Amino acid sequence: MTTITVYGTAQGEVRGFEASGHAGSAQSRRNDLVCCAVSVLTQTCVNALEAVAGVVPEVVLRDGYLRCLLPEGVSGETMAAAQIIFRTALQGLTDIEKTNPKRIRVQQQEWRQADAYDESSALRA
């Protein structure tokens, strides 16, 4: 199963996400499609943050894992553009979850800025 954890503030801002796991065994074409769809949405989100919003997110990428966090100090128009990008990706991921609940789970977690950039944090992998 792929788990997407979306980090949001009490004010409703998305500060980043973490995607981990695979949609299931590679023996099923449906699992492959779900995995590909999740990969496309999450990687496009990362790329669009830089290319469209003009912000370089902090990214960790390895097999079956992608973490994307906004750097400290993002505000104004840049934050507004980042929110649109995050929410668009999140909408796609949530839509996939609705039709594939055994393969993907999208969950929310409160953003703790102090923890996000601390090397000992659980947000660090």
Short mmCIF file of N, CA, C and O in Angstrom, two decimals, residues 9-118:
data_model
loop_
_atom_site.label_atom_id
_atom_site.label_comp_id
_atom_site.label_asym_id
_atom_site.label_seq_id
_atom_site.Cartn_x
_atom_site.Cartn_y
_atom_site.Cartn_z
N THR A 9 -1.06 23.07 8.20
CA THR A 9 -1.10 23.91 9.39
C THR A 9 -2.54 24.04 9.88
O THR A 9 -3.49 23.71 9.17
N ALA A 10 -2.69 24.57 11.08
CA ALA A 10 -4.02 24.82 11.64
C ALA A 10 -4.79 25.84 10.79
O ALA A 10 -6.01 25.86 10.80
N GLN A 11 -4.07 26.68 10.06
CA GLN A 11 -4.69 27.69 9.20
C GLN A 11 -5.07 27.12 7.83
O GLN A 11 -5.58 27.84 6.98
N GLY A 12 -4.81 25.85 7.60
CA GLY A 12 -5.20 25.20 6.36
C GLY A 12 -4.17 25.21 5.25
O GLY A 12 -4.45 24.78 4.14
N GLU A 13 -2.96 25.68 5.54
CA GLU A 13 -1.89 25.67 4.53
C GLU A 13 -1.24 24.30 4.45
O GLU A 13 -0.93 23.70 5.48
N VAL A 14 -1.01 23.83 3.25
CA VAL A 14 -0.25 22.60 3.04
C VAL A 14 1.22 23.00 3.00
O VAL A 14 1.61 23.90 2.26
N ARG A 15 2.03 22.35 3.82
CA ARG A 15 3.47 22.66 3.87
C ARG A 15 4.31 21.59 3.19
O ARG A 15 5.48 21.79 2.95
N GLY A 16 3.70 20.45 2.88
CA GLY A 16 4.44 19.40 2.21
C GLY A 16 3.73 18.07 2.30
O GLY A 16 2.60 17.99 2.79
N PHE A 17 4.40 17.04 1.82
CA PHE A 17 3.83 15.69 1.87
C PHE A 17 4.95 14.66 1.89
O PHE A 17 6.11 14.96 1.58
N GLU A 18 4.55 13.46 2.23
CA GLU A 18 5.45 12.32 2.22
C GLU A 18 4.68 11.16 1.60
O GLU A 18 3.55 10.90 1.99
N ALA A 19 5.25 10.53 0.60
CA ALA A 19 4.63 9.37 -0.04
C ALA A 19 5.56 8.18 0.17
O ALA A 19 6.76 8.27 -0.12
N SER A 20 5.01 7.09 0.68
CA SER A 20 5.86 5.92 0.91
C SER A 20 5.11 4.64 0.59
O SER A 20 3.89 4.57 0.73
N GLY A 21 5.86 3.67 0.16
CA GLY A 21 5.30 2.36 -0.14
C GLY A 21 4.96 2.21 -1.61
O GLY A 21 5.14 3.11 -2.42
N HIS A 22 4.48 1.02 -1.92
CA HIS A 22 4.05 0.70 -3.28
C HIS A 22 2.59 0.27 -3.23
O HIS A 22 2.10 -0.17 -2.20
N ALA A 23 1.91 0.38 -4.34
CA ALA A 23 0.48 0.09 -4.39
C ALA A 23 0.15 -1.38 -4.24
O ALA A 23 -0.99 -1.75 -4.08
N GLY A 24 1.11 -2.25 -4.32
CA GLY A 24 0.87 -3.68 -4.18
C GLY A 24 1.89 -4.46 -4.96
O GLY A 24 2.90 -3.93 -5.40
N SER A 25 1.61 -5.71 -5.18
CA SER A 25 2.55 -6.56 -5.91
C SER A 25 2.63 -6.13 -7.36
O SER A 25 1.65 -5.72 -7.95
N ALA A 26 3.80 -6.25 -7.93
CA ALA A 26 4.01 -5.87 -9.32
C ALA A 26 3.35 -6.84 -10.29
O ALA A 26 3.37 -6.63 -11.49
N GLN A 27 2.74 -7.90 -9.78
CA GLN A 27 2.11 -8.89 -10.64
C GLN A 27 0.76 -8.42 -11.17
O GLN A 27 0.22 -9.00 -12.09
N SER A 28 0.22 -7.36 -10.62
CA SER A 28 -1.08 -6.85 -11.06
C SER A 28 -0.90 -5.57 -11.86
O SER A 28 -0.27 -4.62 -11.40
N ARG A 29 -1.48 -5.55 -13.03
CA ARG A 29 -1.39 -4.35 -13.86
C ARG A 29 -2.07 -3.17 -13.18
O ARG A 29 -1.62 -2.04 -13.26
N ARG A 30 -3.17 -3.42 -12.47
CA ARG A 30 -3.88 -2.34 -11.77
C ARG A 30 -2.98 -1.70 -10.71
O ARG A 30 -2.95 -0.50 -10.55
N ASN A 31 -2.22 -2.53 -9.99
CA ASN A 31 -1.31 -1.99 -8.99
C ASN A 31 -0.24 -1.13 -9.64
O ASN A 31 0.13 -0.08 -9.12
N ASP A 32 0.27 -1.59 -10.79
CA ASP A 32 1.26 -0.80 -11.52
C ASP A 32 0.69 0.56 -11.91
O ASP A 32 1.37 1.57 -11.81
N LEU A 33 -0.56 0.56 -12.39
CA LEU A 33 -1.19 1.82 -12.82
C LEU A 33 -1.38 2.77 -11.64
O LEU A 33 -1.17 3.98 -11.77
N VAL A 34 -1.79 2.24 -10.51
CA VAL A 34 -1.97 3.08 -9.32
C VAL A 34 -0.63 3.66 -8.89
O VAL A 34 -0.50 4.85 -8.62
N CYS A 35 0.39 2.83 -8.86
CA CYS A 35 1.74 3.29 -8.49
C CYS A 35 2.22 4.38 -9.46
O CYS A 35 2.76 5.40 -9.04
N CYS A 36 2.01 4.16 -10.73
CA CYS A 36 2.42 5.16 -11.73
C CYS A 36 1.66 6.46 -11.55
O CYS A 36 2.24 7.55 -11.64
N ALA A 37 0.37 6.37 -11.32
CA ALA A 37 -0.44 7.58 -11.14
C ALA A 37 0.02 8.38 -9.92
O ALA A 37 0.14 9.61 -9.98
N VAL A 38 0.30 7.68 -8.83
CA VAL A 38 0.79 8.36 -7.62
C VAL A 38 2.14 9.01 -7.91
O VAL A 38 2.38 10.16 -7.53
N SER A 39 3.01 8.30 -8.59
CA SER A 39 4.33 8.84 -8.92
C SER A 39 4.22 10.08 -9.80
O SER A 39 4.91 11.08 -9.57
N VAL A 40 3.37 10.02 -10.80
CA VAL A 40 3.19 11.16 -11.69
C VAL A 40 2.68 12.37 -10.92
O VAL A 40 3.21 13.49 -11.06
N LEU A 41 1.67 12.19 -10.10
CA LEU A 41 1.12 13.32 -9.35
C LEU A 41 2.12 13.91 -8.37
O LEU A 41 2.28 15.13 -8.29
N THR A 42 2.81 13.06 -7.62
CA THR A 42 3.73 13.58 -6.61
C THR A 42 4.96 14.22 -7.24
O THR A 42 5.40 15.29 -6.81
N GLN A 43 5.50 13.62 -8.28
CA GLN A 43 6.68 14.20 -8.92
C GLN A 43 6.34 15.46 -9.71
O GLN A 43 7.13 16.41 -9.75
N THR A 44 5.16 15.50 -10.32
CA THR A 44 4.72 16.71 -11.01
C THR A 44 4.53 17.84 -10.00
O THR A 44 4.86 18.99 -10.28
N CYS A 45 4.01 17.52 -8.83
CA CYS A 45 3.85 18.53 -7.77
C CYS A 45 5.21 19.14 -7.43
O CYS A 45 5.35 20.35 -7.37
N VAL A 46 6.20 18.29 -7.21
CA VAL A 46 7.55 18.77 -6.88
C VAL A 46 8.08 19.67 -8.00
O VAL A 46 8.56 20.78 -7.76
N ASN A 47 7.97 19.21 -9.24
CA ASN A 47 8.47 19.98 -10.37
C ASN A 47 7.73 21.29 -10.55
O ASN A 47 8.33 22.32 -10.86
N ALA A 48 6.41 21.28 -10.36
CA ALA A 48 5.61 22.50 -10.53
C ALA A 48 5.90 23.52 -9.43
O ALA A 48 5.83 24.73 -9.68
N LEU A 49 6.21 23.06 -8.24
CA LEU A 49 6.57 24.02 -7.19
C LEU A 49 7.74 24.88 -7.64
O LEU A 49 7.74 26.10 -7.45
N GLU A 50 8.71 24.25 -8.28
CA GLU A 50 9.88 25.00 -8.75
C GLU A 50 9.56 25.78 -10.04
O GLU A 50 9.81 26.98 -10.12
N ALA A 51 8.99 25.10 -11.03
CA ALA A 51 8.80 25.72 -12.34
C ALA A 51 7.67 26.74 -12.38
O ALA A 51 7.76 27.73 -13.09
N VAL A 52 6.61 26.51 -11.62
CA VAL A 52 5.44 27.39 -11.67
C VAL A 52 5.41 28.37 -10.50
O VAL A 52 5.23 29.57 -10.69
N ALA A 53 5.61 27.84 -9.28
CA ALA A 53 5.54 28.70 -8.10
C ALA A 53 6.85 29.43 -7.83
O ALA A 53 6.88 30.41 -7.10
N GLY A 54 7.94 28.92 -8.38
CA GLY A 54 9.23 29.57 -8.18
C GLY A 54 9.87 29.31 -6.83
O GLY A 54 10.68 30.09 -6.35
N VAL A 55 9.53 28.18 -6.22
CA VAL A 55 10.11 27.82 -4.93
C VAL A 55 10.77 26.44 -5.07
O VAL A 55 10.21 25.54 -5.68
N VAL A 56 11.96 26.30 -4.53
CA VAL A 56 12.66 25.01 -4.59
C VAL A 56 12.35 24.27 -3.29
O VAL A 56 12.83 24.66 -2.22
N PRO A 57 11.55 23.21 -3.37
CA PRO A 57 11.22 22.47 -2.15
C PRO A 57 12.38 21.60 -1.69
O PRO A 57 13.29 21.30 -2.46
N GLU A 58 12.34 21.24 -0.43
CA GLU A 58 13.30 20.28 0.12
C GLU A 58 12.77 18.90 -0.21
O GLU A 58 11.66 18.55 0.19
N VAL A 59 13.54 18.11 -0.95
CA VAL A 59 13.06 16.83 -1.48
C VAL A 59 14.00 15.71 -1.09
O VAL A 59 15.22 15.85 -1.17
N VAL A 60 13.40 14.59 -0.69
CA VAL A 60 14.13 13.33 -0.50
C VAL A 60 13.42 12.32 -1.40
O VAL A 60 12.20 12.15 -1.31
N LEU A 61 14.17 11.67 -2.27
CA LEU A 61 13.60 10.72 -3.22
C LEU A 61 14.43 9.44 -3.23
O LEU A 61 15.66 9.50 -3.35
N ARG A 62 13.76 8.33 -3.09
CA ARG A 62 14.39 7.01 -3.25
C ARG A 62 13.28 6.02 -3.60
O ARG A 62 12.11 6.39 -3.61
N ASP A 63 13.64 4.80 -3.89
CA ASP A 63 12.65 3.82 -4.32
C ASP A 63 11.51 3.71 -3.33
O ASP A 63 11.72 3.42 -2.15
N GLY A 64 10.31 3.97 -3.79
CA GLY A 64 9.12 3.85 -2.95
C GLY A 64 8.97 4.95 -1.93
O GLY A 64 8.17 4.81 -1.00
N TYR A 65 9.67 6.06 -2.08
CA TYR A 65 9.61 7.12 -1.08
C TYR A 65 9.88 8.49 -1.71
O TYR A 65 10.82 8.65 -2.48
N LEU A 66 9.03 9.46 -1.39
CA LEU A 66 9.23 10.83 -1.80
C LEU A 66 8.72 11.75 -0.70
O LEU A 66 7.58 11.62 -0.26
N ARG A 67 9.59 12.63 -0.24
CA ARG A 67 9.17 13.66 0.73
C ARG A 67 9.45 15.01 0.09
O ARG A 67 10.52 15.24 -0.47
N CYS A 68 8.47 15.90 0.19
CA CYS A 68 8.57 17.24 -0.37
C CYS A 68 8.07 18.22 0.68
O CYS A 68 6.92 18.14 1.11
N LEU A 69 8.95 19.13 1.10
CA LEU A 69 8.58 20.14 2.09
C LEU A 69 8.94 21.52 1.55
O LEU A 69 10.00 21.70 0.95
N LEU A 70 8.07 22.48 1.79
CA LEU A 70 8.41 23.85 1.44
C LEU A 70 9.51 24.34 2.37
O LEU A 70 9.51 24.02 3.56
N PRO A 71 10.43 25.12 1.85
CA PRO A 71 11.46 25.69 2.73
C PRO A 71 10.84 26.75 3.64
O PRO A 71 9.74 27.24 3.38
N GLU A 72 11.54 27.09 4.68
CA GLU A 72 11.07 28.14 5.58
C GLU A 72 11.00 29.48 4.84
O GLU A 72 11.76 29.72 3.90
N GLY A 73 10.08 30.33 5.25
CA GLY A 73 10.02 31.69 4.74
C GLY A 73 9.21 31.90 3.47
O GLY A 73 9.21 32.99 2.92
N VAL A 74 8.50 30.88 2.99
CA VAL A 74 7.67 31.06 1.80
C VAL A 74 6.39 31.78 2.20
O VAL A 74 5.72 31.41 3.16
N SER A 75 6.06 32.83 1.46
CA SER A 75 4.84 33.59 1.79
C SER A 75 4.33 34.30 0.54
O SER A 75 4.90 34.19 -0.55
N GLY A 76 3.26 35.04 0.70
CA GLY A 76 2.72 35.87 -0.36
C GLY A 76 2.27 35.09 -1.59
O GLY A 76 1.67 34.03 -1.49
N GLU A 77 2.57 35.66 -2.77
CA GLU A 77 2.16 35.05 -4.03
C GLU A 77 2.78 33.67 -4.23
O GLU A 77 2.16 32.78 -4.81
N THR A 78 4.00 33.50 -3.75
CA THR A 78 4.67 32.20 -3.89
C THR A 78 3.92 31.14 -3.10
O THR A 78 3.68 30.04 -3.59
N MET A 79 3.50 31.48 -1.88
CA MET A 79 2.74 30.53 -1.06
C MET A 79 1.38 30.25 -1.70
O MET A 79 0.93 29.10 -1.73
N ALA A 80 0.75 31.26 -2.26
CA ALA A 80 -0.55 31.07 -2.91
C ALA A 80 -0.42 30.10 -4.09
O ALA A 80 -1.25 29.19 -4.26
N ALA A 81 0.61 30.29 -4.89
CA ALA A 81 0.83 29.39 -6.03
C ALA A 81 1.15 27.97 -5.54
O ALA A 81 0.65 26.99 -6.11
N ALA A 82 1.96 27.86 -4.49
CA ALA A 82 2.30 26.54 -3.94
C ALA A 82 1.05 25.83 -3.43
O ALA A 82 0.91 24.62 -3.61
N GLN A 83 0.14 26.57 -2.82
CA GLN A 83 -1.09 25.97 -2.31
C GLN A 83 -1.94 25.40 -3.44
O GLN A 83 -2.52 24.33 -3.31
N ILE A 84 -2.03 26.11 -4.54
CA ILE A 84 -2.79 25.62 -5.69
C ILE A 84 -2.17 24.33 -6.21
O ILE A 84 -2.88 23.36 -6.51
N ILE A 85 -0.87 24.30 -6.30
CA ILE A 85 -0.18 23.10 -6.79
C ILE A 85 -0.38 21.93 -5.84
O ILE A 85 -0.74 20.82 -6.26
N PHE A 86 -0.17 22.15 -4.54
CA PHE A 86 -0.38 21.09 -3.55
C PHE A 86 -1.82 20.58 -3.60
O PHE A 86 -2.07 19.37 -3.59
N ARG A 87 -2.78 21.49 -3.63
CA ARG A 87 -4.19 21.09 -3.58
C ARG A 87 -4.62 20.35 -4.85
O ARG A 87 -5.45 19.45 -4.80
N THR A 88 -4.03 20.71 -5.98
CA THR A 88 -4.32 20.00 -7.22
C THR A 88 -3.81 18.57 -7.15
O THR A 88 -4.53 17.61 -7.48
N ALA A 89 -2.58 18.40 -6.69
CA ALA A 89 -2.01 17.05 -6.54
C ALA A 89 -2.81 16.25 -5.52
O ALA A 89 -3.12 15.07 -5.74
N LEU A 90 -3.16 16.89 -4.41
CA LEU A 90 -3.93 16.22 -3.36
C LEU A 90 -5.30 15.78 -3.88
O LEU A 90 -5.77 14.69 -3.54
N GLN A 91 -5.93 16.59 -4.70
CA GLN A 91 -7.22 16.21 -5.28
C GLN A 91 -7.07 14.94 -6.11
O GLN A 91 -7.87 14.01 -5.99
N GLY A 92 -6.04 14.89 -6.94
CA GLY A 92 -5.80 13.70 -7.75
C GLY A 92 -5.53 12.47 -6.89
O GLY A 92 -6.06 11.38 -7.16
N LEU A 93 -4.72 12.62 -5.86
CA LEU A 93 -4.41 11.50 -4.97
C LEU A 93 -5.65 11.02 -4.23
O LEU A 93 -5.86 9.81 -4.07
N THR A 94 -6.47 11.94 -3.79
CA THR A 94 -7.71 11.59 -3.09
C THR A 94 -8.68 10.87 -4.03
O THR A 94 -9.34 9.91 -3.63
N ASP A 95 -8.73 11.32 -5.27
CA ASP A 95 -9.58 10.64 -6.25
C ASP A 95 -9.11 9.21 -6.48
O ASP A 95 -9.93 8.28 -6.58
N ILE A 96 -7.80 9.01 -6.56
CA ILE A 96 -7.26 7.65 -6.72
C ILE A 96 -7.60 6.81 -5.50
O ILE A 96 -7.97 5.64 -5.63
N GLU A 97 -7.49 7.41 -4.31
CA GLU A 97 -7.81 6.67 -3.08
C GLU A 97 -9.26 6.20 -3.08
O GLU A 97 -9.55 5.08 -2.63
N LYS A 98 -10.17 7.02 -3.56
CA LYS A 98 -11.60 6.66 -3.57
C LYS A 98 -11.87 5.41 -4.40
O LYS A 98 -12.73 4.60 -4.04
N THR A 99 -11.15 5.24 -5.50
CA THR A 99 -11.38 4.08 -6.36
C THR A 99 -10.44 2.92 -6.06
O THR A 99 -10.65 1.82 -6.59
N ASN A 100 -9.42 3.15 -5.23
CA ASN A 100 -8.43 2.12 -4.91
C ASN A 100 -8.07 2.14 -3.43
O ASN A 100 -6.89 2.25 -3.07
N PRO A 101 -9.05 2.02 -2.54
CA PRO A 101 -8.77 2.18 -1.10
C PRO A 101 -7.85 1.12 -0.51
O PRO A 101 -7.28 1.34 0.56
N LYS A 102 -7.66 -0.01 -1.18
CA LYS A 102 -6.75 -1.03 -0.67
C LYS A 102 -5.33 -0.81 -1.15
O LYS A 102 -4.41 -1.50 -0.72
N ARG A 103 -5.13 0.16 -2.05
CA ARG A 103 -3.82 0.38 -2.63
C ARG A 103 -3.18 1.71 -2.22
O ARG A 103 -1.97 1.87 -2.30
N ILE A 104 -4.01 2.68 -1.83
CA ILE A 104 -3.49 4.00 -1.46
C ILE A 104 -4.31 4.57 -0.32
O ILE A 104 -5.53 4.41 -0.26
N ARG A 105 -3.59 5.24 0.59
CA ARG A 105 -4.26 5.92 1.71
C ARG A 105 -3.67 7.32 1.81
O ARG A 105 -2.46 7.49 1.84
N VAL A 106 -4.56 8.31 1.85
CA VAL A 106 -4.15 9.71 2.02
C VAL A 106 -4.56 10.12 3.42
O VAL A 106 -5.72 9.96 3.81
N GLN A 107 -3.59 10.62 4.19
CA GLN A 107 -3.88 11.04 5.57
C GLN A 107 -3.30 12.42 5.81
O GLN A 107 -2.37 12.84 5.14
N GLN A 108 -3.87 13.10 6.78
CA GLN A 108 -3.43 14.45 7.15
C GLN A 108 -2.66 14.37 8.46
O GLN A 108 -2.97 13.56 9.33
N GLN A 109 -1.65 15.21 8.58
CA GLN A 109 -0.90 15.32 9.83
C GLN A 109 -0.59 16.79 10.06
O GLN A 109 -0.27 17.52 9.12
N GLU A 110 -0.66 17.20 11.31
CA GLU A 110 -0.37 18.59 11.64
C GLU A 110 1.10 18.91 11.38
O GLU A 110 2.00 18.15 11.74
N TRP A 111 1.34 20.03 10.74
CA TRP A 111 2.67 20.52 10.43
C TRP A 111 3.30 21.07 11.70
O TRP A 111 2.70 21.90 12.39
N ARG A 112 4.50 20.60 12.01
CA ARG A 112 5.26 21.13 13.13
C ARG A 112 6.56 21.67 12.56
O ARG A 112 7.51 20.91 12.36
N GLN A 113 6.58 22.95 12.28
CA GLN A 113 7.72 23.55 11.60
C GLN A 113 9.03 23.30 12.33
O GLN A 113 10.04 23.00 11.72
N ALA A 114 9.02 23.38 13.64
CA ALA A 114 10.25 23.17 14.41
C ALA A 114 10.80 21.77 14.17
O ALA A 114 12.00 21.57 14.10
N ASP A 115 9.90 20.79 14.03
CA ASP A 115 10.33 19.41 13.83
C ASP A 115 10.76 19.14 12.39
O ASP A 115 11.60 18.30 12.14
N ALA A 116 10.16 19.84 11.44
CA ALA A 116 10.37 19.54 10.03
C ALA A 116 11.82 19.68 9.59
O ALA A 116 12.27 18.94 8.73
N TYR A 117 12.51 20.62 10.15
CA TYR A 117 13.87 20.88 9.70
C TYR A 117 14.92 20.43 10.72
O TYR A 117 16.09 20.68 10.56
N ASP A 118 14.46 19.71 11.74
CA ASP A 118 15.34 19.16 12.77
C ASP A 118 15.77 17.75 12.34
O ASP A 118 14.94 16.91 12.02
#
